Every structure is written in C-alpha cells, then in structure tokens.
C-alpha cells in the first residue's frame, strides 16, 4: 500500500503473474528511496523492484540462471545506497546470499561478497541483517551469526568484530541495526540494548534495560535508531515504545506507546 500524504489516497499494488510490470511476488521486505527519489522495493520471492512513478508500474530485477550478473535468488531483505549510487542488497533468512551490489544504470549485479571457509577478509556468514555506510566510506554489515563486519572499499576486505572479554567490547553479537548520528558517533542496536561507539577512541558505552530506573530503557530489544531533523534522538524497542533519548544526560526523557501495535517499528523514517 502507498499513501499519498497530500491527498490521503491509498494505492494498492499487487503481483499479477500476467503483467510483467506488476510488483514482484511474495511479501514486501524492504522499501528504500534513493538520492534521485526513486523508490526500490525488496520482496521475498519477486526480486528487486523499481517503482516507475509516472505510470505506477514496476521494473523487476530477478534471478536469471543464464545470466551470472543477476541476483543469486529472488529474495531482497535489505537495500542501502552507497556514495557511488550503487545499491547494496542482501537476502532473507531462508535465502541467504551474502551481499550483492547492484548497479542501477546497467541493472546488473557488479559485486558479490560471500563467506568463504578459511577465506581471509571475507564476511563471516551469509545471513546479513543490515547494511550501512558511514561518512568515512566504511561499510558496516550486521551478520546474523554474530558481530559486525567492516568493509573498506579501498582494501576490498572485511574485518569482523565480535563480543569478547575486552573493556571496549560489543555488548552482544546479536546485532539488529547500525546508525551514525550527526556527531559521527556509531550506534549499534541489539537484543541487549544499544551500544554507542566512539570511532575516535574506540570506547563502547552500553545502554541496557533497567526496570528500576524510569529514565532507562524498559526493553532490551532495540529495533531501530533515528536522529530527526531537529537533532532529537529516537530508539524504538520491541515492546511498541518509541523512546526519546537525551545523549547528553544518557536518559530516556519521553516515551510514546502505540497501543495499536504490540511490537516496535523495524525501521524509523522521518
């Protein structure tokens, strides 16, 4: 469904096997708007879909067994655009394929990053939960089997970071998402709260559930992170609460509960 905020009109898009320009089959797993304001939709079984706004049709990019430059399968779970304008994509749990980089101009996959046993510099697993590029150009990939993967395009290698016994270790290997705020501080959310990572010092500050403190998180499962245009910082948790978090005092200052939705938002968008 697509809501026109100006008119209040809701348009419904559904896969039609008889029409090549309908949206791909399966569930919608991700929606992404690129720098040119083109909408891309990832589906569970219908590949990557580009919405042609002029006539409300779709261009589908799917697996073609005879073309090695197409997606490995038709599951697209997450979409992210890098500084070069390429789309980084990954598959769903049931159809893991590592990371595949899509060139919008040619409509082809131009890079693949998959786990290789004993392969130095490769990702540690193929089930990717989130992809993010920070201001320095580093690509962060959340791998489901544990930890975070950092990719330096100049070195063409991944470095894996996981929870360990060190002072500045991640709080959890079960990460959900990665976010960089306007202060260039990285935030790593997971099922045990959220970690703040200072990239200059390497210091990790964890924020966890504490039911005895009303100004702390009341749920460990932080599903999404967002800094809005006014500089306010938001944490969504799995109990359906949107938390306004003061990064200076390190406290939750407001809570907003959606009584119609039992769980928190998977993604926050302003």
Coordinates of C-alpha atoms in Angstrom, one line a residue:
X1 CA 0.0 0.0 0.0
X2 CA 1.2 3.6 -0.8
X3 CA -0.4 6.6 1.0
X4 CA -0.3 10.0 -0.7
X5 CA 0.2 12.3 2.3
X6 CA -1.2 15.3 0.4
X7 CA -4.4 13.7 -0.9
X8 CA -4.9 10.9 1.6
X9 CA -5.4 8.5 -1.3
X10 CA -4.1 4.9 -0.7
X11 CA -2.9 3.0 -3.8
X12 CA -2.6 -0.8 -3.6
X13 CA 0.0 -2.7 -5.6
X14 CA -0.3 -6.5 -6.0
X15 CA 1.6 -9.0 -8.0
X16 CA -0.1 -10.1 -11.2
X17 CA 1.5 -13.1 -13.0
X18 CA 0.0 -11.9 -16.3
X19 CA 1.7 -8.5 -16.1
X20 CA 5.5 -8.1 -16.3
X21 CA 5.3 -4.6 -14.9
X22 CA 3.5 -5.5 -11.7
X23 CA 5.3 -5.7 -8.4
X24 CA 7.2 -9.0 -7.8
X25 CA 5.5 -11.8 -6.0
X26 CA 5.8 -12.5 -2.3
X27 CA 6.0 -10.3 0.8
X28 CA 7.4 -6.8 0.8
X29 CA 10.6 -7.0 3.0
X30 CA 12.2 -3.6 2.4
X31 CA 11.4 -0.1 0.9
X32 CA 14.2 2.3 0.0
X33 CA 14.2 5.7 -1.7
X34 CA 17.5 6.6 -3.3
X35 CA 19.1 10.0 -3.8
X36 CA 17.1 10.6 -7.0
X37 CA 13.9 10.0 -5.1
X38 CA 13.3 6.6 -6.9
X39 CA 11.6 4.0 -4.8
X40 CA 13.1 0.5 -4.6
X41 CA 11.2 -2.4 -3.1
X42 CA 12.7 -5.7 -2.0
X43 CA 10.4 -8.8 -1.9
X44 CA 10.6 -12.3 -0.5
X45 CA 10.2 -14.0 -3.9
X46 CA 10.0 -11.3 -6.6
X47 CA 13.5 -9.8 -6.6
X48 CA 14.3 -6.1 -6.5
X49 CA 11.5 -3.8 -7.9
X50 CA 11.8 -0.2 -9.1
X51 CA 8.6 1.9 -9.0
X52 CA 8.1 3.9 -12.1
X53 CA 6.2 6.9 -10.6
X54 CA 4.9 8.3 -13.9
X55 CA 2.6 5.3 -14.6
X56 CA 2.7 3.4 -11.3
X57 CA 4.3 0.3 -12.9
X58 CA 7.4 -1.6 -11.7
X59 CA 10.6 -2.8 -13.3
X60 CA 11.7 -6.1 -11.8
X61 CA 15.2 -7.3 -11.4
X62 CA 15.2 -11.0 -10.7
X63 CA 17.4 -14.0 -10.8
X64 CA 18.2 -15.3 -14.3
X65 CA 20.0 -18.7 -14.2
X66 CA 21.6 -17.9 -17.6
X67 CA 23.0 -14.5 -16.5
X68 CA 25.7 -14.5 -13.9
X69 CA 25.2 -10.8 -13.4
X70 CA 21.7 -11.1 -11.9
X71 CA 20.8 -11.8 -8.2
X72 CA 21.6 -15.2 -6.9
X73 CA 18.0 -15.6 -5.8
X74 CA 14.8 -13.5 -5.7
X75 CA 14.8 -12.6 -2.0
X76 CA 15.8 -9.0 -1.2
X77 CA 15.7 -8.3 2.5
X78 CA 17.6 -5.1 2.8
X79 CA 18.7 -2.2 0.5
X80 CA 21.2 0.5 1.0
X81 CA 22.8 3.1 -1.4
X82 CA 26.5 3.8 -1.2
X83 CA 28.3 7.1 -2.1
X84 CA 28.7 5.9 -5.7
X85 CA 24.9 5.4 -6.1
X86 CA 25.1 1.6 -6.1
X87 CA 22.6 -0.5 -4.1
X88 CA 23.9 -3.0 -1.6
X89 CA 21.4 -5.8 -1.1
X90 CA 21.1 -9.0 1.0
X91 CA 18.7 -11.9 1.1
X92 CA 16.2 -13.1 3.7
X93 CA 16.9 -15.7 6.4
X94 CA 15.6 -18.5 4.3
X95 CA 17.6 -17.4 1.2
X96 CA 21.0 -16.1 2.4
X97 CA 23.4 -14.9 -0.2
X98 CA 25.8 -12.6 1.5
X99 CA 25.9 -9.1 -0.1
X100 CA 25.3 -8.3 -3.7
X101 CA 25.9 -4.8 -5.1
X102 CA 23.6 -3.7 -7.8
X103 CA 24.4 -1.1 -10.5
X104 CA 21.3 1.0 -11.2
X105 CA 22.4 2.2 -14.6
X106 CA 23.1 -1.3 -16.1
X107 CA 20.5 -3.2 -14.0
X108 CA 23.2 -5.8 -13.1
X109 CA 25.0 -7.1 -10.0
X110 CA 28.6 -5.9 -10.1
X111 CA 30.0 -7.2 -6.8
X112 CA 29.4 -10.2 -4.6
X113 CA 30.6 -10.7 -1.1
X114 CA 30.1 -14.2 0.4
X115 CA 31.6 -16.2 3.2
X116 CA 34.5 -18.5 2.3
X117 CA 35.8 -21.1 4.7
X118 CA 39.3 -20.1 5.7
X119 CA 38.9 -17.1 3.4
X120 CA 40.8 -14.2 4.9
X121 CA 39.0 -10.9 4.5
X122 CA 35.6 -12.4 3.7
X123 CA 32.4 -11.9 5.7
X124 CA 31.9 -14.4 8.5
X125 CA 28.5 -15.6 7.3
X126 CA 25.9 -15.1 4.5
X127 CA 22.8 -14.0 6.6
X128 CA 23.1 -10.2 6.6
X129 CA 20.6 -8.3 8.7
X130 CA 21.6 -4.7 7.9
X131 CA 24.0 -2.7 5.8
X132 CA 25.2 0.9 6.4
X133 CA 27.9 3.2 5.0
X134 CA 29.3 5.8 7.4
X135 CA 30.6 9.3 6.4
X136 CA 34.2 8.0 6.1
X137 CA 33.1 5.4 3.4
X138 CA 33.3 2.3 5.6
X139 CA 30.5 -0.2 5.0
X140 CA 29.1 -1.8 8.1
X141 CA 27.3 -5.2 7.7
X142 CA 25.4 -6.9 10.5
X143 CA 25.9 -10.7 10.2
X144 CA 23.3 -12.9 11.9
X145 CA 25.8 -15.4 13.2
X146 CA 27.4 -12.8 15.3
X147 CA 29.1 -9.4 15.4
X148 CA 29.7 -6.7 12.9
X149 CA 31.6 -6.7 9.6
X150 CA 33.5 -3.6 8.5
X151 CA 34.4 -3.3 4.8
X152 CA 37.0 -0.8 3.5
X153 CA 36.4 -0.4 -0.3
X154 CA 40.0 0.7 -0.8
X155 CA 41.3 -2.6 0.7
X156 CA 38.5 -4.8 -0.6
X157 CA 38.4 -6.7 2.7
X158 CA 36.1 -7.3 5.6
X159 CA 37.1 -7.1 9.3
X160 CA 34.9 -9.0 11.8
X161 CA 34.3 -7.5 15.3
X162 CA 32.6 -9.7 17.9
X163 CA 31.8 -9.6 21.6
X164 CA 34.8 -10.6 23.7
X165 CA 36.2 -10.0 27.2
X166 CA 37.9 -6.7 26.4
X167 CA 36.8 -3.4 28.1
X168 CA 35.5 -1.9 24.8
X169 CA 33.8 -5.0 23.5
X170 CA 30.4 -5.1 21.9
X171 CA 27.6 -5.9 24.4
X172 CA 26.1 -8.5 22.1
X173 CA 26.8 -10.5 18.9
X174 CA 23.1 -10.5 18.0
X175 CA 23.0 -7.1 16.4
X176 CA 20.0 -5.6 14.7
X177 CA 21.0 -2.3 13.1
X178 CA 23.8 0.3 12.7
X179 CA 23.3 4.0 12.7
X180 CA 25.6 7.1 12.5
X181 CA 24.4 10.3 14.1
X182 CA 25.3 13.9 13.1
X183 CA 28.1 13.8 15.7
X184 CA 29.7 10.9 13.8
X185 CA 29.0 8.5 16.7
X186 CA 28.0 5.0 15.7
X187 CA 25.1 3.3 17.4
X188 CA 24.7 -0.5 17.3
X189 CA 21.4 -1.8 18.4
X190 CA 20.8 -5.4 19.5
X191 CA 18.8 -7.7 21.7
X192 CA 20.5 -6.5 24.9
X193 CA 20.1 -2.7 24.4
X194 CA 22.2 -0.4 22.3
X195 CA 25.9 0.4 22.2
X196 CA 27.4 3.8 21.5
X197 CA 30.8 3.6 19.7
X198 CA 33.2 6.5 19.6
X199 CA 35.1 6.0 16.4
X200 CA 38.0 8.3 17.6
X201 CA 38.7 6.5 20.8
X202 CA 37.1 3.1 20.2
X203 CA 35.2 3.4 23.5
X204 CA 31.9 1.5 23.7
X205 CA 29.2 2.7 26.0
X206 CA 26.3 0.3 26.5
X207 CA 22.7 1.3 27.4
X208 CA 20.6 -1.6 28.7
X209 CA 17.2 -2.3 30.2
X210 CA 16.8 -1.3 33.8
X211 CA 13.3 -1.6 35.2
X212 CA 14.3 0.1 38.5
X213 CA 15.3 3.3 36.6
X214 CA 12.3 5.1 34.9
X215 CA 14.8 7.0 32.7
X216 CA 16.5 3.9 31.4
X217 CA 15.3 1.6 28.6
X218 CA 12.5 -0.7 29.7
X219 CA 13.1 -3.2 27.0
X220 CA 16.4 -4.8 25.9
X221 CA 15.4 -5.3 22.3
X222 CA 16.2 -2.1 20.4
X223 CA 14.8 -2.5 16.9
X224 CA 15.6 0.9 15.3
X225 CA 17.6 4.1 15.8
X226 CA 17.0 7.6 14.3
X227 CA 18.2 11.2 14.7
X228 CA 15.5 13.5 13.4
X229 CA 16.0 16.9 11.6
X230 CA 15.7 18.7 14.9
X231 CA 18.6 16.7 16.4
X232 CA 16.3 14.6 18.6
X233 CA 17.4 11.1 19.1
X234 CA 14.9 8.2 19.0
X235 CA 15.2 4.5 20.0
X236 CA 12.4 2.1 19.1
X237 CA 12.0 -1.0 21.2
X238 CA 10.3 -4.3 20.7
X239 CA 7.6 -3.5 23.4
X240 CA 6.0 -1.0 21.0
X241 CA 7.6 2.0 22.6
X242 CA 9.3 4.9 20.9
X243 CA 11.9 6.3 23.3
X244 CA 13.2 9.9 23.1
X245 CA 16.8 9.6 24.3
X246 CA 18.9 12.5 25.6
X247 CA 22.5 11.7 24.6
X248 CA 24.0 14.3 27.0
X249 CA 22.2 13.1 30.1
X250 CA 22.1 9.5 28.8
X251 CA 18.5 9.2 29.8
X252 CA 15.1 8.4 28.2
X253 CA 13.2 11.7 28.6
X254 CA 9.9 10.7 26.9
X255 CA 8.1 7.6 25.9
X256 CA 5.4 7.1 23.3
X257 CA 3.4 3.9 23.2
X258 CA 1.5 2.8 20.1
X259 CA -1.4 0.9 21.6
X260 CA -2.5 -0.5 18.3
X261 CA 0.8 -2.2 17.5
X262 CA 2.1 -4.7 20.0
X263 CA 5.7 -4.6 18.8
X264 CA 8.2 -1.8 17.9
X265 CA 9.0 -0.5 14.5
X266 CA 11.6 -2.4 12.4
X267 CA 12.6 0.9 10.8
X268 CA 12.2 4.6 11.7
X269 CA 11.9 7.1 8.9
X270 CA 11.4 10.9 9.0

